[in-house]
mmCIF file with all atom_site columns, C-alpha atoms in Angstrom:
data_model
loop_
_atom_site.group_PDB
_atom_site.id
_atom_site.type_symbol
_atom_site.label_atom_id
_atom_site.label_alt_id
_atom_site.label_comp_id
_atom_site.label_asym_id
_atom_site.label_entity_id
_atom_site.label_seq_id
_atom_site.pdbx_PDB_ins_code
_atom_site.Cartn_x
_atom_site.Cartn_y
_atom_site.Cartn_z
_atom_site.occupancy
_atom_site.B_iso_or_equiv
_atom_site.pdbx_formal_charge
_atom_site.auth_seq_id
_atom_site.auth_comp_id
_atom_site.auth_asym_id
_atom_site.auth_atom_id
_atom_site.pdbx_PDB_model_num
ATOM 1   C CA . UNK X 1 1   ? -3.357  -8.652  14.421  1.00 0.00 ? 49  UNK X CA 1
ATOM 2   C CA . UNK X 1 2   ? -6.032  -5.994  13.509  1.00 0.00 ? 50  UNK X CA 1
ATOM 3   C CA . UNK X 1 3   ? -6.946  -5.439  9.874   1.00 0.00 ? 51  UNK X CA 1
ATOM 4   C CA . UNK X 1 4   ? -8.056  -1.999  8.941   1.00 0.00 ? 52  UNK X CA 1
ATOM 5   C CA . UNK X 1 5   ? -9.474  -1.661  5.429   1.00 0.00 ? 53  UNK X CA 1
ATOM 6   C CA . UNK X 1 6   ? -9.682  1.821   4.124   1.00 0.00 ? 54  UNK X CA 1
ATOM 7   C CA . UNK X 1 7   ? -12.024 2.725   0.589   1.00 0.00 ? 55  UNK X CA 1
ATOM 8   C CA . UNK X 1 8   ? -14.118 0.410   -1.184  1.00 0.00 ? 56  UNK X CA 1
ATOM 9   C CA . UNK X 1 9   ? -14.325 -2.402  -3.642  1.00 0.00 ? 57  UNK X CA 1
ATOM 10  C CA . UNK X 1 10  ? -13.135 -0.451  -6.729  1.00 0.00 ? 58  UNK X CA 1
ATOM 11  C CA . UNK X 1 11  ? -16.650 -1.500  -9.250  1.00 0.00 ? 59  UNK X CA 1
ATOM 12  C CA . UNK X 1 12  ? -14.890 -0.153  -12.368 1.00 0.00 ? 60  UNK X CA 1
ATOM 13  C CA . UNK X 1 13  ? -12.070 -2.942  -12.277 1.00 0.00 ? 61  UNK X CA 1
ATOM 14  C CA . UNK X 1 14  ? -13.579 -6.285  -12.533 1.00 0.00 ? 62  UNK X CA 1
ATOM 15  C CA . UNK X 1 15  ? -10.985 -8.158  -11.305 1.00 0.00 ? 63  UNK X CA 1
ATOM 16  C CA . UNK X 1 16  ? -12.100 -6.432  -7.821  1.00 0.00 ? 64  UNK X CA 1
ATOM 17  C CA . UNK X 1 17  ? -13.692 -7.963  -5.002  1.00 0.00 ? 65  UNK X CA 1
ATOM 18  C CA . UNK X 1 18  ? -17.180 -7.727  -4.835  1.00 0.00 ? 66  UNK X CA 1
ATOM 19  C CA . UNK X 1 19  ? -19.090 -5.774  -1.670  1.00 0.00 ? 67  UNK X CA 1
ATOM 20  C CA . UNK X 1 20  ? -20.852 -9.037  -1.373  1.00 0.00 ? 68  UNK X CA 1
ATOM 21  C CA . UNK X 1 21  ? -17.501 -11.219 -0.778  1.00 0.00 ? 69  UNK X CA 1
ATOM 22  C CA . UNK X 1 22  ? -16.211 -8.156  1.589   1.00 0.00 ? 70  UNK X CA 1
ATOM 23  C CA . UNK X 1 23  ? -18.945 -7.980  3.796   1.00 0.00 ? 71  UNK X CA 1
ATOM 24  C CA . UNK X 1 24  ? -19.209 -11.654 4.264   1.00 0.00 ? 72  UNK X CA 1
ATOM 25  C CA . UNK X 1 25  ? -15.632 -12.052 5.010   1.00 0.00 ? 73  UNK X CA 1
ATOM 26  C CA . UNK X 1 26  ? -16.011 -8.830  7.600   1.00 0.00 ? 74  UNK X CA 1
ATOM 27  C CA . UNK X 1 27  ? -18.647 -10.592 9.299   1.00 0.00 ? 75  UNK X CA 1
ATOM 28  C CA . UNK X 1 28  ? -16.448 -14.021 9.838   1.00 0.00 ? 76  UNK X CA 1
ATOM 29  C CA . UNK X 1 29  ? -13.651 -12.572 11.548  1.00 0.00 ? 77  UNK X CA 1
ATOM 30  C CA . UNK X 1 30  ? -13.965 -9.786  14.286  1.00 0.00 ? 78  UNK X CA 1
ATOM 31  C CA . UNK X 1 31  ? -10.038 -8.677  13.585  1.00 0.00 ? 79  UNK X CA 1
ATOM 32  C CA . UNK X 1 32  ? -11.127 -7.014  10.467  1.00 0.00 ? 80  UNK X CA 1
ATOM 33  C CA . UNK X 1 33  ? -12.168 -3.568  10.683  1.00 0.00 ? 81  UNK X CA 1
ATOM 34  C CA . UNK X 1 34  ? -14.054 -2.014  7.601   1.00 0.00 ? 82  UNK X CA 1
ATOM 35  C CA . UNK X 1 35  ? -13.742 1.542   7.885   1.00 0.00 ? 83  UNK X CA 1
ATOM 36  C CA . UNK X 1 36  ? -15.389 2.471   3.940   1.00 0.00 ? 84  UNK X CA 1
ATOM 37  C CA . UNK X 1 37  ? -14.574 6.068   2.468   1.00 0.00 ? 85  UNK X CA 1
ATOM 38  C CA . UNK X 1 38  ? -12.204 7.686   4.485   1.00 0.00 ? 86  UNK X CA 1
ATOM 39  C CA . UNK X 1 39  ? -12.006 11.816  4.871   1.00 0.00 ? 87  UNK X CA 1
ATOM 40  C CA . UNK X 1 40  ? -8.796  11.815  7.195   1.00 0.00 ? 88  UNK X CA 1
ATOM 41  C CA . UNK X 1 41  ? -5.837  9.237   5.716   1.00 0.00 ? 89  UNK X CA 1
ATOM 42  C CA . UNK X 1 42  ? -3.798  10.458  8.329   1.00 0.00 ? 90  UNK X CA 1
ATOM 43  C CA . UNK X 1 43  ? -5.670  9.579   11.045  1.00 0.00 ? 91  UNK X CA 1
ATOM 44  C CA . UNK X 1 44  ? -6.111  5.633   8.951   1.00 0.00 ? 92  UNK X CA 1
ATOM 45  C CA . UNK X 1 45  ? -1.746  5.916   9.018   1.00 0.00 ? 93  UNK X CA 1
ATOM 46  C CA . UNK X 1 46  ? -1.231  6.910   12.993  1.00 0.00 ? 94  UNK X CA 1
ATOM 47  C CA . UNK X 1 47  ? -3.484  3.442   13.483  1.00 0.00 ? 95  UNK X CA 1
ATOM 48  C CA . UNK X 1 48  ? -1.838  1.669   11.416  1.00 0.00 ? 96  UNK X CA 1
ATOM 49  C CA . UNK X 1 49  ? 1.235   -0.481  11.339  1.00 0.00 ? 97  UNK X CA 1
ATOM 50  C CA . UNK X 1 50  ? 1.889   -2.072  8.011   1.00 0.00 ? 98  UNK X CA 1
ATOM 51  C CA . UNK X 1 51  ? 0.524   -0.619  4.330   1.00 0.00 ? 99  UNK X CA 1
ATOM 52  C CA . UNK X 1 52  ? -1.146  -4.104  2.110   1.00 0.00 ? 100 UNK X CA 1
ATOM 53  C CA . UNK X 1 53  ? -2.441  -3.851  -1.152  1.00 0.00 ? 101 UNK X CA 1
ATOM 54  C CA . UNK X 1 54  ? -2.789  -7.128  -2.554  1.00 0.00 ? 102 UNK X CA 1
ATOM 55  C CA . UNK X 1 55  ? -3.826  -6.106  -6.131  1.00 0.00 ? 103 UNK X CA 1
ATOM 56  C CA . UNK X 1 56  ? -4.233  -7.716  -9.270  1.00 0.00 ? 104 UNK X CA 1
ATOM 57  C CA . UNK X 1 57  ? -3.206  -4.479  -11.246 1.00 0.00 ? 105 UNK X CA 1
ATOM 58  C CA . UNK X 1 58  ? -2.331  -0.731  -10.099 1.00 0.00 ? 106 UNK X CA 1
ATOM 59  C CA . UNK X 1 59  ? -1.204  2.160   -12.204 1.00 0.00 ? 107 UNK X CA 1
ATOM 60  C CA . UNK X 1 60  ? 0.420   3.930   -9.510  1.00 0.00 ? 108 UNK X CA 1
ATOM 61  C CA . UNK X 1 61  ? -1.688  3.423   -6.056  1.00 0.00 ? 109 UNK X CA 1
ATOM 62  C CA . UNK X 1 62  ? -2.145  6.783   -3.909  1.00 0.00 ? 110 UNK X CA 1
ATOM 63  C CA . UNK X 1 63  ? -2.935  4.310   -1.004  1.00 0.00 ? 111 UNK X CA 1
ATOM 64  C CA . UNK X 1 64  ? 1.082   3.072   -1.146  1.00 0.00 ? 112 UNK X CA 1
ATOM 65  C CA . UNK X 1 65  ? 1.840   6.402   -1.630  1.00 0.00 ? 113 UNK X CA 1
ATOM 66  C CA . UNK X 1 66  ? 0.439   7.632   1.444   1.00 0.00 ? 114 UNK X CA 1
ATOM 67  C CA . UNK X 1 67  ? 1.133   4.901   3.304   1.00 0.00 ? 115 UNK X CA 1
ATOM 68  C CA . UNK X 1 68  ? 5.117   5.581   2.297   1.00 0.00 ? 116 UNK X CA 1
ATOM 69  C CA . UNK X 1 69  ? 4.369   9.286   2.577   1.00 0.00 ? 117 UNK X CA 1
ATOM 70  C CA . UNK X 1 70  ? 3.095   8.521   6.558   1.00 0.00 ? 118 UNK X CA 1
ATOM 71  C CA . UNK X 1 71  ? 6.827   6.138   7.110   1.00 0.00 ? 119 UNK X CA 1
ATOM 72  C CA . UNK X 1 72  ? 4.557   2.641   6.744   1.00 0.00 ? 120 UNK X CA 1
ATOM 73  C CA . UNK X 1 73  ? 6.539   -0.470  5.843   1.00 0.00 ? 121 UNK X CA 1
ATOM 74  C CA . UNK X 1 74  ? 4.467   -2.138  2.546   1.00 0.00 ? 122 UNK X CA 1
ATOM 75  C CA . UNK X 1 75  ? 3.254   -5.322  1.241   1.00 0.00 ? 123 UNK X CA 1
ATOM 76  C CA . UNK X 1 76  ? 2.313   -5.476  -2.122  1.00 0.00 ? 124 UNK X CA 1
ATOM 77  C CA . UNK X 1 77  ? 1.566   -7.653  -5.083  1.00 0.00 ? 125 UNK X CA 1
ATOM 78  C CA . UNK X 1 78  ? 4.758   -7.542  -7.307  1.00 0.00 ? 126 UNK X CA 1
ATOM 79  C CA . UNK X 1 79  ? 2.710   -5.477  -10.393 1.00 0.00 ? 127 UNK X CA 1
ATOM 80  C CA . UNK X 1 80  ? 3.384   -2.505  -12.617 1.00 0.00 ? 128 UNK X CA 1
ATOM 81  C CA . UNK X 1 81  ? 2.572   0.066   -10.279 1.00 0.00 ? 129 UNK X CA 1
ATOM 82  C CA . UNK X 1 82  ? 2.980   -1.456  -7.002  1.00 0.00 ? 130 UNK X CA 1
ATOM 83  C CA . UNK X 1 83  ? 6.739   -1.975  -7.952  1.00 0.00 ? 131 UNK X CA 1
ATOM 84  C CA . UNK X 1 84  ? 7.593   1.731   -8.166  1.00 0.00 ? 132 UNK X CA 1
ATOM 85  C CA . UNK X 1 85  ? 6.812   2.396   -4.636  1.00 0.00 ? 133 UNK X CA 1
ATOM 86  C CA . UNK X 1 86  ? 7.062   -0.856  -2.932  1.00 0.00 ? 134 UNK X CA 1
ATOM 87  C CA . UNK X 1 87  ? 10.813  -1.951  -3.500  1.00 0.00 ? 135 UNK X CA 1
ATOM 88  C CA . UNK X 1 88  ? 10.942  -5.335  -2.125  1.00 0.00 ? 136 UNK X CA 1
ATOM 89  C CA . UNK X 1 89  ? 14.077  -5.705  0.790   1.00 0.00 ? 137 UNK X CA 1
ATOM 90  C CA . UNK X 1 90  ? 14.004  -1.706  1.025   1.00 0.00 ? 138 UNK X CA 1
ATOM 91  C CA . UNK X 1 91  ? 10.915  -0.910  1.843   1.00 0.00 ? 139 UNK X CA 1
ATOM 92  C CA . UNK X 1 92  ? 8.231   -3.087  1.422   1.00 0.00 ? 140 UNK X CA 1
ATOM 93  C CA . UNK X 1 93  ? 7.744   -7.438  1.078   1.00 0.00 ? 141 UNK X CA 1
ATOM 94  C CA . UNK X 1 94  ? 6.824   -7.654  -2.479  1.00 0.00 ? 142 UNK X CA 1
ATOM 95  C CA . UNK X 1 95  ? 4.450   -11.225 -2.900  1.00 0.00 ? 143 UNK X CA 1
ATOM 96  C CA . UNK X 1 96  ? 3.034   -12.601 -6.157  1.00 0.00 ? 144 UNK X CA 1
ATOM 97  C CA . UNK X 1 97  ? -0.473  -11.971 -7.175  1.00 0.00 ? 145 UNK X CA 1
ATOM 98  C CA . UNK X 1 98  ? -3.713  -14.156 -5.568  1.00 0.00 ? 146 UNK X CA 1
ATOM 99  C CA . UNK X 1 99  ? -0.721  -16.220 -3.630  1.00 0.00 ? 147 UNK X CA 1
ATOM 100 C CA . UNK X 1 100 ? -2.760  -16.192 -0.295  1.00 0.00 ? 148 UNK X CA 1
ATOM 101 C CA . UNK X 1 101 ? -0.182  -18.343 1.333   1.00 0.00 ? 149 UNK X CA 1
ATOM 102 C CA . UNK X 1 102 ? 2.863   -15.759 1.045   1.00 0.00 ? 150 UNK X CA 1
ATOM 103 C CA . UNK X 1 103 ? 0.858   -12.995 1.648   1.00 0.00 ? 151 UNK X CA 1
ATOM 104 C CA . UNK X 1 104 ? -0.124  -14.192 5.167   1.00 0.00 ? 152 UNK X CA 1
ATOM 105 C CA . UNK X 1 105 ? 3.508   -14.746 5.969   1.00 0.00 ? 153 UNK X CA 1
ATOM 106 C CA . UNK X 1 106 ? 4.922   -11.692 4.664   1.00 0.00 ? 154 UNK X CA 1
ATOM 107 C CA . UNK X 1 107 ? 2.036   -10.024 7.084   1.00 0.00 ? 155 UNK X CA 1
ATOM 108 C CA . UNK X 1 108 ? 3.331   -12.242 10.267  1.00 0.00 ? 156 UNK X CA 1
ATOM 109 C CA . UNK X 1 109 ? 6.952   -11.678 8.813   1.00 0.00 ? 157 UNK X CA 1
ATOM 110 C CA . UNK X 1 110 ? 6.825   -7.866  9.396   1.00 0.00 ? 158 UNK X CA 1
ATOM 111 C CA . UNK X 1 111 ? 4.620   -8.301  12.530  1.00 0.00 ? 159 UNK X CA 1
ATOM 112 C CA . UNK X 1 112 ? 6.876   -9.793  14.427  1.00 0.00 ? 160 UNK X CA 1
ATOM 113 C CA . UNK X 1 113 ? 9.899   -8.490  13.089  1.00 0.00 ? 161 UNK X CA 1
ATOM 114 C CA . UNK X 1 114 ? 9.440   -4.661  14.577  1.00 0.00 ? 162 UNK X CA 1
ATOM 115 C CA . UNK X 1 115 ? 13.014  -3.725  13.452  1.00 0.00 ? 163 UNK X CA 1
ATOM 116 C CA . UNK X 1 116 ? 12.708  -4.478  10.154  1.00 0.00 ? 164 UNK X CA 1
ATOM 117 C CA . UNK X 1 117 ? 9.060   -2.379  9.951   1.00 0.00 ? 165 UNK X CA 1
ATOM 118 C CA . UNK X 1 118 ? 10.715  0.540   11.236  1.00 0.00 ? 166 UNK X CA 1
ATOM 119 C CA . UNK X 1 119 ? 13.780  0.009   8.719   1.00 0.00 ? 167 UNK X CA 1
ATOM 120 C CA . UNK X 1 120 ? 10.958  -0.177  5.699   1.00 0.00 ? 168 UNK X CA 1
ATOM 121 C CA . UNK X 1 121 ? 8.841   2.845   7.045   1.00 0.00 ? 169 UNK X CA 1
ATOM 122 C CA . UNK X 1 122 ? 11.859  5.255   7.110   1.00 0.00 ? 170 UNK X CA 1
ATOM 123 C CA . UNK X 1 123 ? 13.062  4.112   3.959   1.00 0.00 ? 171 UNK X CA 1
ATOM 124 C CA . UNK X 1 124 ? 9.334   4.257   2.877   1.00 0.00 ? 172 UNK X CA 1
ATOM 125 C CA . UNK X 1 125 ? 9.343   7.930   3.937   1.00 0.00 ? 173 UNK X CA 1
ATOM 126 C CA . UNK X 1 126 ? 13.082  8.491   2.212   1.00 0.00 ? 174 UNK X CA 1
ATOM 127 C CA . UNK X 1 127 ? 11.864  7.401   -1.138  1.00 0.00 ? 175 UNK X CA 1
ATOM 128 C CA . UNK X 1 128 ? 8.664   9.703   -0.680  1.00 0.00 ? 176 UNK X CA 1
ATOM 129 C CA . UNK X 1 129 ? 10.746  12.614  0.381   1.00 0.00 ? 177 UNK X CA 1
ATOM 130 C CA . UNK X 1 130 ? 13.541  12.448  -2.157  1.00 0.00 ? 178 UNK X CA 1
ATOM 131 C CA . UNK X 1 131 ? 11.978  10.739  -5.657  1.00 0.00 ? 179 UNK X CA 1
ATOM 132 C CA . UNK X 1 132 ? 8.460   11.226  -5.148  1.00 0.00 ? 180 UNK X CA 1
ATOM 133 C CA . UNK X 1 133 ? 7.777   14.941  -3.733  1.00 0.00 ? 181 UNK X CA 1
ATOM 134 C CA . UNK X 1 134 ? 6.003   17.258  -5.459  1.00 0.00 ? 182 UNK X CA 1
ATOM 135 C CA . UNK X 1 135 ? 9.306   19.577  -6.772  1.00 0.00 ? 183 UNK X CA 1
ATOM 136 C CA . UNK X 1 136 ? 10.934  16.798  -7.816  1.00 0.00 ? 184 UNK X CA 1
ATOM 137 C CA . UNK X 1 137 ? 8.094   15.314  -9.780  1.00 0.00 ? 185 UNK X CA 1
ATOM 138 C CA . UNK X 1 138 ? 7.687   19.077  -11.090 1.00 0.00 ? 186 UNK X CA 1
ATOM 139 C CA . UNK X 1 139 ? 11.713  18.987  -12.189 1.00 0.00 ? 187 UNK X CA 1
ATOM 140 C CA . UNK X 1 140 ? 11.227  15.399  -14.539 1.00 0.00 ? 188 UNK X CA 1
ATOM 141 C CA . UNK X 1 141 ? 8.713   16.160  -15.528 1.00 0.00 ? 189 UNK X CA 1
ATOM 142 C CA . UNK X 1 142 ? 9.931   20.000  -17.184 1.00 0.00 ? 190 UNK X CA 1
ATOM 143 C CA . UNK X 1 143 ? 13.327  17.670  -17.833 1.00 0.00 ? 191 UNK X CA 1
ATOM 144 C CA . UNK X 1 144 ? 10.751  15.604  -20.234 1.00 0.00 ? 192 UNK X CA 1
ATOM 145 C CA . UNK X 1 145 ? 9.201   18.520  -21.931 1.00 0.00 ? 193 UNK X CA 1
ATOM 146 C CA . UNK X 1 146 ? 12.558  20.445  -22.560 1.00 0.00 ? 194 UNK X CA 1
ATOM 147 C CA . UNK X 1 147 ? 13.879  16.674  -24.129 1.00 0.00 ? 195 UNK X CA 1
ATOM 148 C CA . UNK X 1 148 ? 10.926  16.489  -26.134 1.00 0.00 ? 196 UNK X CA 1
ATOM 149 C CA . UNK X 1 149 ? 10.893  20.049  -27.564 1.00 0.00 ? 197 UNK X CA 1
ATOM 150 C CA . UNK X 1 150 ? 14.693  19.645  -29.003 1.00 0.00 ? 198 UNK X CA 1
#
């Protein structure tokens, strides 16, 4: 198992790793890959197997979306946010947050289980597609203003 990391330490949250702790882990194990900012997402997807975002908090995380957008299976931390694109048993293992242990084995779980990535990454792309593009964010969100104005 490779581990791409995409982006940076977010330094406005503190409940985010530091660089520090990043780097030092990077330099202990040769399957990580640190790639830092990223111009070309897509290119990060076609490498890439499995979407993880093991976060404390998210308001809604572009990263999942993406990764759903590109038909990537997710992990996630079960928190606001995370929840609205990563549905656990549809399209994504949902784990609960800093639990190191179930994280790990939700990674191995959908590594070795290549039918069930490839069920999560089409649904992934489904949910994208369907309740997430851009016309039918554009249609609630007019169906919100109309409700309001009455």
């Amino acid at each position: 198992i490779k581990l791409i990391i995409a982006g940076s330490p977010d330094y406005s949250n503190p409940s985010s790793i530091s660089l520090d702790y990043l780097q030092r882990v990077i330099k202990k194990n040769k399957n990580i890959e640190w790639l830092g900012e990223v111009k070309d997402i897509k290119e990060v997807w076609r490498r890439s197997h499995i979407a993880v975002l093991p976060s404390r908090r998210e308001g809604l995380p572009k990263s999942l979306l993406e990764a759903a957008a590109a038909g990537r299976p997710i992990i996630a931390t079960d928190v606001p946010g995370c929840r609205e694109i990563a549905i656990d048993g549809i399209n994504a293992v949902t784990v609960k947050v800093d639990n190191v242990k179930e994280l790990s084995e939700a990674i191995i779980y959908l590594y070795k289980d290549q039918i069930t990535r490839e069920q999560f990454g089409i649904k992934s792309r489904e949910m994208v597609e369907s309740d997430m593009s851009e016309d039918s964010v554009n249609k609630k969100t007019i169906e919100i203003y109309k409700e309001l104005l009455v």
